[in-house]
mmCIF file of C-alpha atoms and ligand atoms in Angstrom:
data_model
loop_
_atom_site.group_PDB
_atom_site.id
_atom_site.type_symbol
_atom_site.label_atom_id
_atom_site.label_comp_id
_atom_site.label_asym_id
_atom_site.label_seq_id
_atom_site.Cartn_x
_atom_site.Cartn_y
_atom_site.Cartn_z
ATOM 1 C CA MET A 1438 21.239 17.275 1.795
ATOM 2 C CA SER A 1439 23.737 20.088 1.411
ATOM 3 C CA GLY A 1440 24.969 20.501 4.966
ATOM 4 C CA TYR A 1441 21.813 22.020 6.432
ATOM 5 C CA THR A 1442 18.621 20.499 7.685
ATOM 6 C CA PRO A 1443 15.413 22.426 8.356
ATOM 7 C CA ILE A 1444 14.444 20.233 11.321
ATOM 8 C CA ARG A 1445 16.146 18.253 14.078
ATOM 9 C CA ILE A 1446 14.121 15.920 16.255
ATOM 10 C CA LEU A 1447 15.143 15.655 19.912
ATOM 11 C CA PRO A 1448 12.997 12.760 21.221
ATOM 12 C CA SER A 1449 11.278 13.443 24.582
ATOM 13 C CA GLU A 1450 12.394 17.085 24.423
ATOM 14 C CA GLY A 1451 11.218 18.916 21.341
ATOM 15 C CA ILE A 1452 12.500 19.961 17.938
ATOM 16 C CA GLU A 1453 14.908 22.490 16.512
ATOM 17 C CA VAL A 1454 13.873 24.222 13.307
ATOM 18 C CA LEU A 1455 15.899 26.437 11.028
ATOM 19 C CA ASP A 1456 14.056 29.779 11.092
ATOM 20 C CA GLN A 1457 13.401 30.215 7.364
ATOM 21 C CA THR A 1458 12.156 33.782 7.808
ATOM 22 C CA LEU A 1459 15.758 34.799 8.580
ATOM 23 C CA LEU A 1460 17.350 33.165 5.532
ATOM 24 C CA PRO A 1461 19.563 33.831 3.675
ATOM 25 C CA HIS A 1462 21.106 36.349 6.081
ATOM 26 C CA GLU A 1463 21.109 34.288 9.234
ATOM 27 C CA GLU A 1464 21.082 30.525 9.917
ATOM 28 C CA ARG A 1465 19.436 30.334 13.324
ATOM 29 C CA TYR A 1466 17.789 27.263 14.860
ATOM 30 C CA LEU A 1467 14.812 27.731 17.177
ATOM 31 C CA ARG A 1468 14.039 25.202 19.869
ATOM 32 C CA LEU A 1469 10.320 24.390 20.050
ATOM 33 C CA GLU A 1470 8.962 22.583 23.104
ATOM 34 C CA THR A 1471 5.272 23.506 23.171
ATOM 35 C CA VAL A 1472 2.327 23.067 20.813
ATOM 36 C CA ALA A 1473 1.837 26.849 20.792
ATOM 37 C CA ALA A 1474 5.441 27.397 19.687
ATOM 38 C CA VAL A 1475 5.107 24.813 16.902
ATOM 39 C CA ALA A 1476 1.848 26.408 15.740
ATOM 40 C CA GLU A 1477 3.464 29.857 15.717
ATOM 41 C CA ALA A 1478 6.445 28.594 13.706
ATOM 42 C CA ILE A 1479 4.123 27.063 11.102
ATOM 43 C CA ARG A 1480 1.849 30.114 10.885
ATOM 44 C CA SER A 1481 4.820 32.472 10.485
ATOM 45 C CA LEU A 1482 6.489 30.237 7.849
ATOM 46 C CA ARG A 1483 9.561 29.666 10.012
ATOM 47 C CA VAL A 1484 8.936 26.084 8.872
ATOM 48 C CA ARG A 1485 7.156 25.716 5.568
ATOM 49 C CA GLY A 1486 6.723 23.599 2.432
ATOM 50 C CA ALA A 1487 4.032 20.931 2.322
ATOM 51 C CA PRO A 1488 6.133 17.838 3.196
ATOM 52 C CA LEU A 1489 8.011 19.625 5.987
ATOM 53 C CA LEU A 1490 4.692 20.849 7.381
ATOM 54 C CA GLY A 1491 3.655 17.191 7.553
ATOM 55 C CA VAL A 1492 6.802 16.202 9.455
ATOM 56 C CA THR A 1493 6.448 19.235 11.738
ATOM 57 C CA GLY A 1494 2.812 18.334 12.412
ATOM 58 C CA ALA A 1495 3.907 14.834 13.478
ATOM 59 C CA CYS A 1496 6.563 16.390 15.739
ATOM 60 C CA GLY A 1497 3.969 18.788 17.155
ATOM 61 C CA MET A 1498 1.871 15.810 18.215
ATOM 62 C CA ALA A 1499 4.875 14.223 19.968
ATOM 63 C CA ILE A 1500 5.521 17.541 21.715
ATOM 64 C CA ALA A 1501 1.849 17.645 22.743
ATOM 65 C CA GLY A 1502 2.254 14.209 24.330
ATOM 66 C CA GLU A 1503 5.122 15.510 26.497
ATOM 67 C CA GLU A 1504 3.605 18.897 27.286
ATOM 68 C CA ARG A 1505 -0.038 17.996 27.837
ATOM 69 C CA GLY A 1506 -0.068 14.235 28.250
ATOM 70 C CA ALA A 1507 -0.889 11.684 25.569
ATOM 71 C CA GLY A 1508 -4.523 11.083 26.508
ATOM 72 C CA PRO A 1509 -7.068 11.090 23.639
ATOM 73 C CA GLU A 1510 -8.640 14.440 24.587
ATOM 74 C CA ALA A 1511 -5.357 16.317 24.959
ATOM 75 C CA LEU A 1512 -4.092 14.916 21.662
ATOM 76 C CA ALA A 1513 -7.316 15.735 19.840
ATOM 77 C CA GLN A 1514 -7.128 19.337 21.096
ATOM 78 C CA ALA A 1515 -3.471 19.663 19.998
ATOM 79 C CA ALA A 1516 -4.334 18.136 16.617
ATOM 80 C CA ALA A 1517 -7.055 20.760 16.085
ATOM 81 C CA GLU A 1518 -4.684 23.623 17.021
ATOM 82 C CA LEU A 1519 -1.939 22.415 14.711
ATOM 83 C CA ARG A 1520 -4.282 21.613 11.839
ATOM 84 C CA ALA A 1521 -5.800 25.117 11.962
ATOM 85 C CA THR A 1522 -2.473 26.823 11.274
ATOM 86 C CA ARG A 1523 -2.365 26.359 7.481
ATOM 87 C CA PRO A 1524 -5.241 24.791 5.548
ATOM 88 C CA THR A 1525 -3.946 24.130 2.026
ATOM 89 C CA ALA A 1526 -1.097 21.618 2.416
ATOM 90 C CA VAL A 1527 -2.769 18.249 2.891
ATOM 91 C CA ASP A 1528 0.413 16.738 4.365
ATOM 92 C CA LEU A 1529 -0.062 18.638 7.629
ATOM 93 C CA GLY A 1530 -3.478 17.190 8.483
ATOM 94 C CA ALA A 1531 -2.588 13.766 7.068
ATOM 95 C CA MET A 1532 0.535 13.394 9.242
ATOM 96 C CA ILE A 1533 -1.359 14.611 12.313
ATOM 97 C CA ASP A 1534 -3.984 11.928 11.647
ATOM 98 C CA GLU A 1535 -1.286 9.278 11.222
ATOM 99 C CA ALA A 1536 0.330 10.395 14.493
ATOM 100 C CA LEU A 1537 -3.025 10.093 16.275
ATOM 101 C CA ALA A 1538 -3.428 6.595 14.857
ATOM 102 C CA ALA A 1539 0.089 5.615 15.987
ATOM 103 C CA ALA A 1540 -0.663 6.837 19.512
ATOM 104 C CA GLY A 1541 -4.022 5.059 19.448
ATOM 105 C CA GLU A 1542 -2.346 1.714 18.823
ATOM 106 C CA ALA A 1543 -0.032 2.087 21.843
ATOM 107 C CA GLY A 1544 -1.000 1.028 25.383
ATOM 108 C CA GLY A 1545 -0.468 3.351 28.376
ATOM 109 C CA GLU A 1546 0.538 7.004 28.618
ATOM 110 C CA GLY A 1547 4.319 6.416 28.451
ATOM 111 C CA GLU A 1548 3.945 4.071 25.500
ATOM 112 C CA ARG A 1549 1.786 6.575 23.617
ATOM 113 C CA GLN A 1550 4.382 9.299 24.183
ATOM 114 C CA ALA A 1551 7.136 7.015 22.910
ATOM 115 C CA ALA A 1552 5.025 5.946 19.913
ATOM 116 C CA LEU A 1553 4.509 9.594 18.933
ATOM 117 C CA TRP A 1554 8.261 10.243 18.877
ATOM 118 C CA VAL A 1555 8.919 7.051 16.949
ATOM 119 C CA PHE A 1556 6.268 8.105 14.434
ATOM 120 C CA ALA A 1557 7.770 11.605 14.087
ATOM 121 C CA GLU A 1558 11.227 10.196 13.404
ATOM 122 C CA ARG A 1559 9.774 7.707 10.946
ATOM 123 C CA ALA A 1560 7.886 10.468 9.141
ATOM 124 C CA LEU A 1561 11.136 12.380 8.574
ATOM 125 C CA ALA A 1562 13.062 9.263 7.483
ATOM 126 C CA ARG A 1563 10.211 8.292 5.145
ATOM 127 C CA GLN A 1564 10.200 11.767 3.616
ATOM 128 C CA ARG A 1565 13.909 11.505 2.877
ATOM 129 C CA GLU A 1566 13.385 8.178 1.100
ATOM 130 C CA ARG A 1567 10.439 9.558 -0.884
ATOM 131 C CA ASP A 1568 12.410 12.601 -2.012
ATOM 132 C CA ALA A 1569 15.296 10.474 -3.240
ATOM 133 C CA ALA A 1570 13.000 8.148 -5.223
ATOM 134 C CA LEU A 1571 11.021 11.061 -6.650
ATOM 135 C CA ALA A 1572 14.176 12.834 -7.821
ATOM 136 C CA ARG A 1573 15.421 9.692 -9.575
ATOM 137 C CA HIS A 1574 12.132 9.291 -11.449
ATOM 138 C CA GLY A 1575 12.037 12.947 -12.412
ATOM 139 C CA ARG A 1576 15.499 13.428 -13.804
ATOM 140 C CA GLU A 1577 14.672 11.882 -17.212
ATOM 141 C CA LEU A 1578 11.568 14.016 -17.793
ATOM 142 C CA PRO A 1579 11.290 15.214 -21.394
ATOM 143 C CA GLY A 1580 12.241 18.880 -21.669
ATOM 144 C CA LEU A 1581 14.506 18.910 -18.639
ATOM 145 C CA GLU A 1582 17.384 20.145 -20.740
ATOM 146 C CA GLY A 1583 19.263 23.408 -20.900
ATOM 147 C CA ALA A 1584 17.408 25.770 -18.584
ATOM 148 C CA VAL A 1585 14.344 25.175 -16.417
ATOM 149 C CA LEU A 1586 12.093 27.519 -14.465
ATOM 150 C CA THR A 1587 10.788 26.912 -10.954
ATOM 151 C CA HIS A 1588 8.592 28.825 -8.511
ATOM 152 C CA CYS A 1589 8.613 29.225 -4.727
ATOM 153 C CA ASN A 1590 10.912 26.868 -2.808
ATOM 154 C CA THR A 1591 10.896 23.092 -3.111
ATOM 155 C CA GLY A 1592 14.355 22.067 -1.937
ATOM 156 C CA GLY A 1593 15.470 20.373 1.260
ATOM 157 C CA LEU A 1594 14.200 23.376 3.209
ATOM 158 C CA ALA A 1595 10.657 22.440 2.183
ATOM 159 C CA THR A 1596 10.812 18.713 2.978
ATOM 160 C CA GLY A 1597 13.626 17.747 5.352
ATOM 161 C CA GLY A 1598 15.094 15.536 2.602
ATOM 162 C CA GLU A 1599 16.392 16.483 -0.850
ATOM 163 C CA GLY A 1600 13.219 18.331 -1.833
ATOM 164 C CA THR A 1601 10.696 17.758 -4.608
ATOM 165 C CA ALA A 1602 10.947 19.897 -7.781
ATOM 166 C CA LEU A 1603 14.353 21.218 -6.739
ATOM 167 C CA ALA A 1604 15.575 17.667 -6.082
ATOM 168 C CA VAL A 1605 14.527 16.724 -9.636
ATOM 169 C CA ILE A 1606 16.389 19.769 -10.939
ATOM 170 C CA ALA A 1607 19.468 18.807 -8.885
ATOM 171 C CA GLU A 1608 19.426 15.240 -10.265
ATOM 172 C CA ALA A 1609 19.080 16.523 -13.839
ATOM 173 C CA TRP A 1610 21.956 18.937 -13.154
ATOM 174 C CA ARG A 1611 24.160 16.108 -11.837
ATOM 175 C CA ALA A 1612 23.242 14.049 -14.908
ATOM 176 C CA GLY A 1613 24.461 16.925 -17.081
ATOM 177 C CA ARG A 1614 21.003 17.483 -18.573
ATOM 178 C CA ILE A 1615 20.424 21.050 -17.384
ATOM 179 C CA GLU A 1616 22.757 23.991 -17.120
ATOM 180 C CA ARG A 1617 20.704 26.609 -15.309
ATOM 181 C CA CYS A 1618 17.690 27.076 -13.087
ATOM 182 C CA TYR A 1619 15.582 30.216 -13.306
ATOM 183 C CA ALA A 1620 13.890 30.993 -9.984
ATOM 184 C CA THR A 1621 10.973 33.382 -9.575
ATOM 185 C CA GLU A 1622 11.197 35.827 -6.728
ATOM 186 C CA THR A 1623 7.832 34.552 -5.347
ATOM 187 C CA ARG A 1624 6.169 37.593 -3.873
ATOM 188 C CA PRO A 1625 5.021 38.380 -1.295
ATOM 189 C CA LEU A 1626 7.239 36.305 1.017
ATOM 190 C CA LEU A 1627 10.112 35.822 -1.437
ATOM 191 C CA GLN A 1628 10.666 32.089 -0.993
ATOM 192 C CA GLY A 1629 12.310 31.994 -4.443
ATOM 193 C CA ALA A 1630 14.625 34.947 -3.904
ATOM 194 C CA ARG A 1631 15.565 34.097 -0.327
ATOM 195 C CA LEU A 1632 15.404 30.298 -0.171
ATOM 196 C CA THR A 1633 15.650 28.779 -3.668
ATOM 197 C CA MET A 1634 18.558 31.005 -4.677
ATOM 198 C CA TRP A 1635 20.262 30.064 -1.390
ATOM 199 C CA GLU A 1636 19.703 26.347 -2.002
ATOM 200 C CA LEU A 1637 20.813 26.556 -5.642
ATOM 201 C CA GLY A 1638 24.019 28.170 -4.396
ATOM 202 C CA ALA A 1639 24.531 25.392 -1.849
ATOM 203 C CA LEU A 1640 23.989 22.777 -4.565
ATOM 204 C CA GLY A 1641 26.360 24.544 -6.971
ATOM 205 C CA ILE A 1642 23.655 24.948 -9.631
ATOM 206 C CA PRO A 1643 23.782 28.205 -11.615
ATOM 207 C CA GLY A 1644 20.646 30.134 -10.692
ATOM 208 C CA THR A 1645 19.034 33.191 -12.264
ATOM 209 C CA LEU A 1646 16.529 35.181 -10.233
ATOM 210 C CA LEU A 1647 13.656 36.974 -11.931
ATOM 211 C CA PRO A 1648 10.699 39.060 -10.785
ATOM 212 C CA ASP A 1649 7.461 37.047 -10.924
ATOM 213 C CA THR A 1650 6.216 39.509 -13.524
ATOM 214 C CA ALA A 1651 9.068 38.575 -15.907
ATOM 215 C CA ALA A 1652 8.235 34.864 -16.046
ATOM 216 C CA ALA A 1653 5.744 35.103 -18.929
ATOM 217 C CA SER A 1654 8.152 36.898 -21.234
ATOM 218 C CA LEU A 1655 10.991 34.545 -20.248
ATOM 219 C CA ILE A 1656 8.874 31.527 -21.224
ATOM 220 C CA ALA A 1657 7.752 33.270 -24.428
ATOM 221 C CA SER A 1658 11.386 33.961 -25.340
ATOM 222 C CA GLY A 1659 12.098 30.232 -25.617
ATOM 223 C CA GLN A 1660 14.843 30.297 -23.001
ATOM 224 C CA VAL A 1661 13.323 27.676 -20.717
ATOM 225 C CA SER A 1662 12.721 24.107 -21.805
ATOM 226 C CA ALA A 1663 10.429 23.113 -18.914
ATOM 227 C CA VAL A 1664 8.686 24.542 -15.855
ATOM 228 C CA ILE A 1665 8.616 22.386 -12.712
ATOM 229 C CA THR A 1666 7.169 23.214 -9.302
ATOM 230 C CA GLY A 1667 6.054 21.448 -6.144
ATOM 231 C CA ALA A 1668 2.484 21.133 -4.901
ATOM 232 C CA ASP A 1669 0.624 21.556 -1.640
ATOM 233 C CA ARG A 1670 -2.367 19.385 -2.503
ATOM 234 C CA ILE A 1671 -3.192 17.368 -5.596
ATOM 235 C CA ALA A 1672 -6.874 16.563 -5.986
ATOM 236 C CA ALA A 1673 -8.217 13.203 -7.187
ATOM 237 C CA ASN A 1674 -8.502 14.478 -10.785
ATOM 238 C CA GLY A 1675 -4.928 15.863 -10.891
ATOM 239 C CA ASP A 1676 -5.706 19.543 -10.284
ATOM 240 C CA GLY A 1677 -2.836 20.843 -8.151
ATOM 241 C CA ALA A 1678 -2.633 23.649 -5.600
ATOM 242 C CA ASN A 1679 0.751 25.306 -5.233
ATOM 243 C CA LYS A 1680 2.213 28.722 -4.400
ATOM 244 C CA VAL A 1681 0.174 31.553 -5.882
ATOM 245 C CA GLY A 1682 1.443 32.324 -9.360
ATOM 246 C CA THR A 1683 1.871 28.682 -10.368
ATOM 247 C CA TYR A 1684 -1.355 28.662 -12.407
ATOM 248 C CA GLY A 1685 -0.156 31.624 -14.437
ATOM 249 C CA LEU A 1686 3.161 29.898 -15.162
ATOM 250 C CA ALA A 1687 1.374 26.727 -16.290
ATOM 251 C CA ALA A 1688 -1.004 28.691 -18.529
ATOM 252 C CA VAL A 1689 1.813 30.625 -20.191
ATOM 253 C CA ALA A 1690 3.903 27.455 -20.560
ATOM 254 C CA ALA A 1691 0.977 25.736 -22.331
ATOM 255 C CA ARG A 1692 0.567 28.757 -24.613
ATOM 256 C CA HIS A 1693 4.185 28.341 -25.733
ATOM 257 C CA GLY A 1694 4.373 24.531 -25.865
ATOM 258 C CA VAL A 1695 6.700 24.298 -22.839
ATOM 259 C CA PRO A 1696 5.967 21.298 -20.558
ATOM 260 C CA PHE A 1697 4.769 22.134 -17.056
ATOM 261 C CA TYR A 1698 5.382 19.481 -14.366
ATOM 262 C CA LEU A 1699 4.451 19.046 -10.716
ATOM 263 C CA ALA A 1700 6.735 17.114 -8.360
ATOM 264 C CA ALA A 1701 5.177 15.904 -5.109
ATOM 265 C CA PRO A 1702 5.254 12.858 -2.830
ATOM 266 C CA LEU A 1703 2.128 10.720 -2.541
ATOM 267 C CA SER A 1704 1.472 12.328 0.861
ATOM 268 C CA THR A 1705 0.503 15.473 -1.088
ATOM 269 C CA PHE A 1706 -2.196 13.643 -3.077
ATOM 270 C CA ASP A 1707 -5.686 13.942 -1.630
ATOM 271 C CA ALA A 1708 -8.039 11.318 -3.032
ATOM 272 C CA ASN A 1709 -10.824 12.737 -0.838
ATOM 273 C CA THR A 1710 -10.801 16.071 -2.658
ATOM 274 C CA PRO A 1711 -12.408 15.473 -6.048
ATOM 275 C CA SER A 1712 -11.075 18.549 -7.873
ATOM 276 C CA GLY A 1713 -9.239 21.819 -7.395
ATOM 277 C CA GLU A 1714 -12.433 23.728 -6.607
ATOM 278 C CA ALA A 1715 -12.673 21.868 -3.311
ATOM 279 C CA ILE A 1716 -9.094 22.619 -2.201
ATOM 280 C CA PRO A 1717 -9.116 25.094 0.710
ATOM 281 C CA ILE A 1718 -6.971 28.088 -0.172
ATOM 282 C CA GLU A 1719 -5.153 29.936 2.592
ATOM 283 C CA PHE A 1720 -5.554 33.724 2.543
ATOM 284 C CA ARG A 1721 -2.910 35.668 4.429
ATOM 285 C CA GLY A 1722 -2.736 39.096 6.014
ATOM 286 C CA GLU A 1723 -2.396 42.655 4.824
ATOM 287 C CA ASP A 1724 1.051 43.059 6.383
ATOM 288 C CA GLU A 1725 2.600 40.753 3.739
ATOM 289 C CA VAL A 1726 1.539 42.920 0.785
ATOM 290 C CA GLY A 1727 2.680 46.477 0.173
ATOM 291 C CA GLY A 1728 5.972 45.908 1.948
ATOM 292 C CA PHE A 1729 8.283 43.260 3.352
ATOM 293 C CA GLY A 1730 8.856 42.846 7.057
ATOM 294 C CA ASP A 1731 9.018 46.274 8.666
ATOM 295 C CA ASP A 1732 9.724 48.013 5.368
ATOM 296 C CA ARG A 1733 6.473 49.516 3.944
ATOM 297 C CA TRP A 1734 6.180 50.985 0.458
ATOM 298 C CA SER A 1735 2.405 51.150 -0.052
ATOM 299 C CA PRO A 1736 -0.082 53.190 1.968
ATOM 300 C CA ASP A 1737 -1.711 50.858 4.483
ATOM 301 C CA GLY A 1738 -5.463 50.443 4.865
ATOM 302 C CA GLY A 1739 -6.307 50.103 1.178
ATOM 303 C CA GLY A 1740 -7.157 46.404 1.432
ATOM 304 C CA VAL A 1741 -5.254 43.495 -0.088
ATOM 305 C CA TYR A 1742 -5.954 40.304 -2.024
ATOM 306 C CA ASN A 1743 -3.419 37.830 -0.673
ATOM 307 C CA PRO A 1744 -4.090 34.157 -1.465
ATOM 308 C CA ALA A 1745 -1.050 32.038 -0.589
ATOM 309 C CA PHE A 1746 -1.882 29.409 -3.248
ATOM 310 C CA ASP A 1747 -3.691 28.900 -6.525
ATOM 311 C CA VAL A 1748 -4.886 25.837 -8.391
ATOM 312 C CA THR A 1749 -3.488 24.658 -11.713
ATOM 313 C CA PRO A 1750 -6.045 22.616 -13.688
ATOM 314 C CA ALA A 1751 -4.925 19.093 -14.553
ATOM 315 C CA GLU A 1752 -5.214 19.794 -18.288
ATOM 316 C CA LEU A 1753 -2.222 22.168 -18.044
ATOM 317 C CA ILE A 1754 0.018 19.617 -16.287
ATOM 318 C CA ALA A 1755 2.202 17.500 -18.600
ATOM 319 C CA GLY A 1756 3.221 15.088 -15.850
ATOM 320 C CA ILE A 1757 3.267 14.620 -12.070
ATOM 321 C CA VAL A 1758 6.424 13.115 -10.569
ATOM 322 C CA CYS A 1759 6.078 11.198 -7.335
ATOM 323 C CA GLU A 1760 8.079 8.471 -5.593
ATOM 324 C CA SER A 1761 6.224 5.812 -7.626
ATOM 325 C CA GLY A 1762 7.124 7.275 -11.009
ATOM 326 C CA VAL A 1763 5.794 9.846 -13.461
ATOM 327 C CA LEU A 1764 2.015 10.092 -13.822
ATOM 328 C CA ARG A 1765 0.596 11.192 -17.168
ATOM 329 C CA PRO A 1766 -2.901 12.414 -18.006
ATOM 330 C CA PRO A 1767 -5.604 11.366 -17.446
ATOM 331 C CA TYR A 1768 -4.562 11.494 -13.793
ATOM 332 C CA GLY A 1769 -7.763 10.243 -12.127
ATOM 333 C CA PRO A 1770 -7.213 6.489 -12.565
ATOM 334 C CA ALA A 1771 -3.493 6.640 -11.660
ATOM 335 C CA ILE A 1772 -4.148 8.720 -8.545
ATOM 336 C CA ALA A 1773 -6.967 6.383 -7.493
ATOM 337 C CA ALA A 1774 -4.689 3.362 -7.891
ATOM 338 C CA LEU A 1775 -1.774 4.920 -5.987
ATOM 339 C CA THR A 1776 -3.779 6.337 -3.086
ATOM 340 C CA ARG A 1777 -6.093 3.353 -2.554
HETATM 341 O O1 LIG B 1258 3.826 29.027 1.696
HETATM 342 P P1 LIG B 1258 4.908 27.995 1.532
HETATM 343 O O2 LIG B 1258 6.265 28.583 1.470
HETATM 344 O O3 LIG B 1258 4.779 26.896 2.542
HETATM 345 O O4 LIG B 1258 4.597 27.365 0.097
HETATM 346 C C1 LIG B 1258 5.391 26.311 -0.360
HETATM 347 C C2 LIG B 1258 5.029 25.856 -1.722
HETATM 348 O O5 LIG B 1258 4.130 26.347 -2.341
HETATM 349 C C3 LIG B 1258 5.784 24.688 -2.260
HETATM 350 O O6 LIG B 1258 5.877 24.750 -3.646
HETATM 351 C C4 LIG B 1258 5.042 23.395 -1.881
HETATM 352 O O7 LIG B 1258 4.769 23.369 -0.512
HETATM 353 C C5 LIG B 1258 5.817 22.205 -2.254
HETATM 354 S S1 LIG B 1258 7.212 22.022 -1.189
HETATM 355 C C6 LIG B 1258 8.176 20.776 -1.669
#
């Protein structure tokens, strides 16, 4: 970590989350003590990034136990509310299910509440360990030399630990293998411009920001040796959903012989989803396109197409880094073995 953490767990009370919608201008923590407040923070991307959504989901269940009681019906209702906030990242639903299981194994009401907090703290600690292992495996990836390109935000802000793709980049930087990280702006919510550039600065890694529309010509120019991003859900065959625009980067990278990698913990793999076609894609509102925040630059009412994610077919992915190592195609058998 680089002196900031996106989440603080306050057992029996609630959580504090760094409001990522305010970055990089303001570092403000919000205290969340109700399921509704956690759901709002997730929906508004105050907390975001697949692994951090998982941790936040676990915390939301512990908060539900305090706020509504830890009986099976109250917990099931809270689980449904939290799960409905963002459909693509599999970590969210998976951690909620694990929290329910942890509560189910405990005895009375007080024990279930305590078990939910213990699980939430364990989920965050486990994420930190996974990030560190993943980064170590990823730093020797072929092509991670000179300058790399990444998309969206995959640092500590997105996981609560070191991050995924950005943690790999940081390890390769510390090993002296890379000199620069190109970061796409990531319209419409600007996670690259606001968050990745901020994290690169905190890590001391030279960063270069580019409009999303400039990525194809940058790759074609031969100035990046690899493209590496995170993922929100990796299907059983290796197809991977990530921030919208990732598919285009992978396709252009393949066209120019540049390796494209995904970095994600095993919690992001979904053996129950056979291929990318079955991954639920979140579509977001009109307000996010044609402007940013209160600043509008397009006439409203014209309709928008605003998917938050797209799916990169496995055939375009040169390798998937996880805490167990680097998976190579064909991904099906390796994913089946690791998620069994
Ligand atoms: O909509 P966001 O900001 O939650 O999207 C985040 C991403 O797409 C990340 O690349 C992904 O969650 C991996 S985070 C380590």
